[in-house]
Amino acid sequence: MFSGIKPKKRAAVLVLLLQVFFVFGQFVPKDPVLFAKARELAQKFIIVDGHVDLPYRLRVQNFRFVKEFTGIPIETHEGDFDFKRARQGGLDAPFMSIYIPASYQTNGGAAALADSLIEMVEYITTTHPDYFTIAKNPNDVILAKKEGKIALPMGMENGAPVEDDLRLVRHFKEKGISYITLTHSKDNKICDSSYDTTQTWKGISPYGFNLLDEMVRQGIMVDISHISDNACHQVFDYVKVPVIASHSSVRKYTPGFERNISDTLLLRLKKNGGVVMINFGTDFLDGEISKFNNQKRNELHQLLLEKKLDKNSEEGKNVIADFTKKYPTLFSDVYMVADHIDHVVRLIGIEHVGLGSDYDGVGDSLPVGLKDVADYPNLLYVLLERGYAEADIEAICYKNLFRVWNQVLEAAE
Ligand SMILES: [Zn+2]
């Protein structure tokens, strides 16, 4: 949507349309027959999502190892993911993010946190074996779908838990970790982060290269989401197996946002044979909207400072309410997610794109039409509307990721 219009005009049109139609609105598919087809395909095809932050969300909600814990994701009103909504949306294999905040790199405890989050995922599958099962490879996912279960593969977001002992790579592989995102929001001992400006290693550290060797030996996918451009280039120079970006969108629509993948790097991804899995967060989808929201957030902050108001005071709350009524937070939409997919397909081909929503990881910034895991049919509908063939949609939903995953497992020693 809007991709043919000049950027400045596009921003104005977008902001206006979003304010008028979408802010309080919902995505309504216009063609019921096509929507029925989209829903059918969502159920028929395996849908893999490269990144769902359920484990950390549950940790924040004080997960307890008792069956009665109300956050156990069967049917809840919390967060973006549970069994019931996943079934509705056709989601079969959300990669559970074993997320390690950057503070654990400096303060220690990364391996212990990773173990505890993995244990949480294991606990969910062992206490609810009719609903969930751990998946360590594509065949596990296929089997889970046949049995009507949601497969829970795992990816580790931040390589910090490997600490100083490369033998831990094998430990995590055995526990079910299928990819490692080399770092998160700060440079770590493996490589530089796209969110950090220190450029500690100007890419990958010497230790980082050893880690890459060990990951390839153990059959763990290399995830280039979050790492700096220099680090990305060095991964492409060094690694001989295809890689993934588990939850990154394209930089074309978010100029200057290094966290998304540039066209230059997309071209290298094509040569590498890898897959970029598109992130659904509004900040990842639309630089204009992201800028607008940030600007308004800053203005509100300034306003409270000028008036010397605490945001939790009665008067402060009133000022915030008035301001947000005047300038509601804007959201991107499902059409924009399709724009990102279109761009990857145009530039490097249908074989290199997948879905990596970042559900439960991007707060309330999800786009209209993709508010939780029940909504994948909306995206499939838009793709059908744009003329994507069934085989193309199948490739996006799981086949591309399965290709990389199988290749990495086959290359393992
Ligand atoms: Zn992330």
Tab-separated table of C-alpha atoms and ligand atoms in Angstrom, residues 51 53 97 99 157 181 183-184 195 225-226 246-247 259 279 284 358 361, ligand 1:
chain	number	residue	atom	x	y	z
A	51	HIS	CA	10.550	-14.996	17.015
A	53	ASP	CA	8.947	-13.608	23.188
A	97	SER	CA	12.841	-16.666	22.230
A	99	TYR	CA	16.004	-13.807	25.509
A	157	GLU	CA	18.446	-14.207	21.605
A	181	THR	CA	21.145	-14.425	17.746
A	183	THR	CA	24.049	-10.375	20.373
A	184	HIS	CA	21.192	-8.134	21.530
A	195	TYR	CA	21.848	-0.570	18.657
A	225	SER	CA	19.103	-9.984	13.649
A	226	HIS	CA	20.371	-7.323	16.097
A	246	SER	CA	14.894	-14.279	12.809
A	247	HIS	CA	13.016	-10.970	13.302
A	259	ARG	CA	18.438	-3.007	13.173
A	279	ASN	CA	9.307	-8.245	12.096
A	284	PHE	CA	10.397	-1.914	12.153
A	358	ASP	CA	8.325	-10.464	17.509
A	361	GLY	CA	8.357	-8.618	22.301
B	1	ZN	ZN	14.879	-8.850	19.364
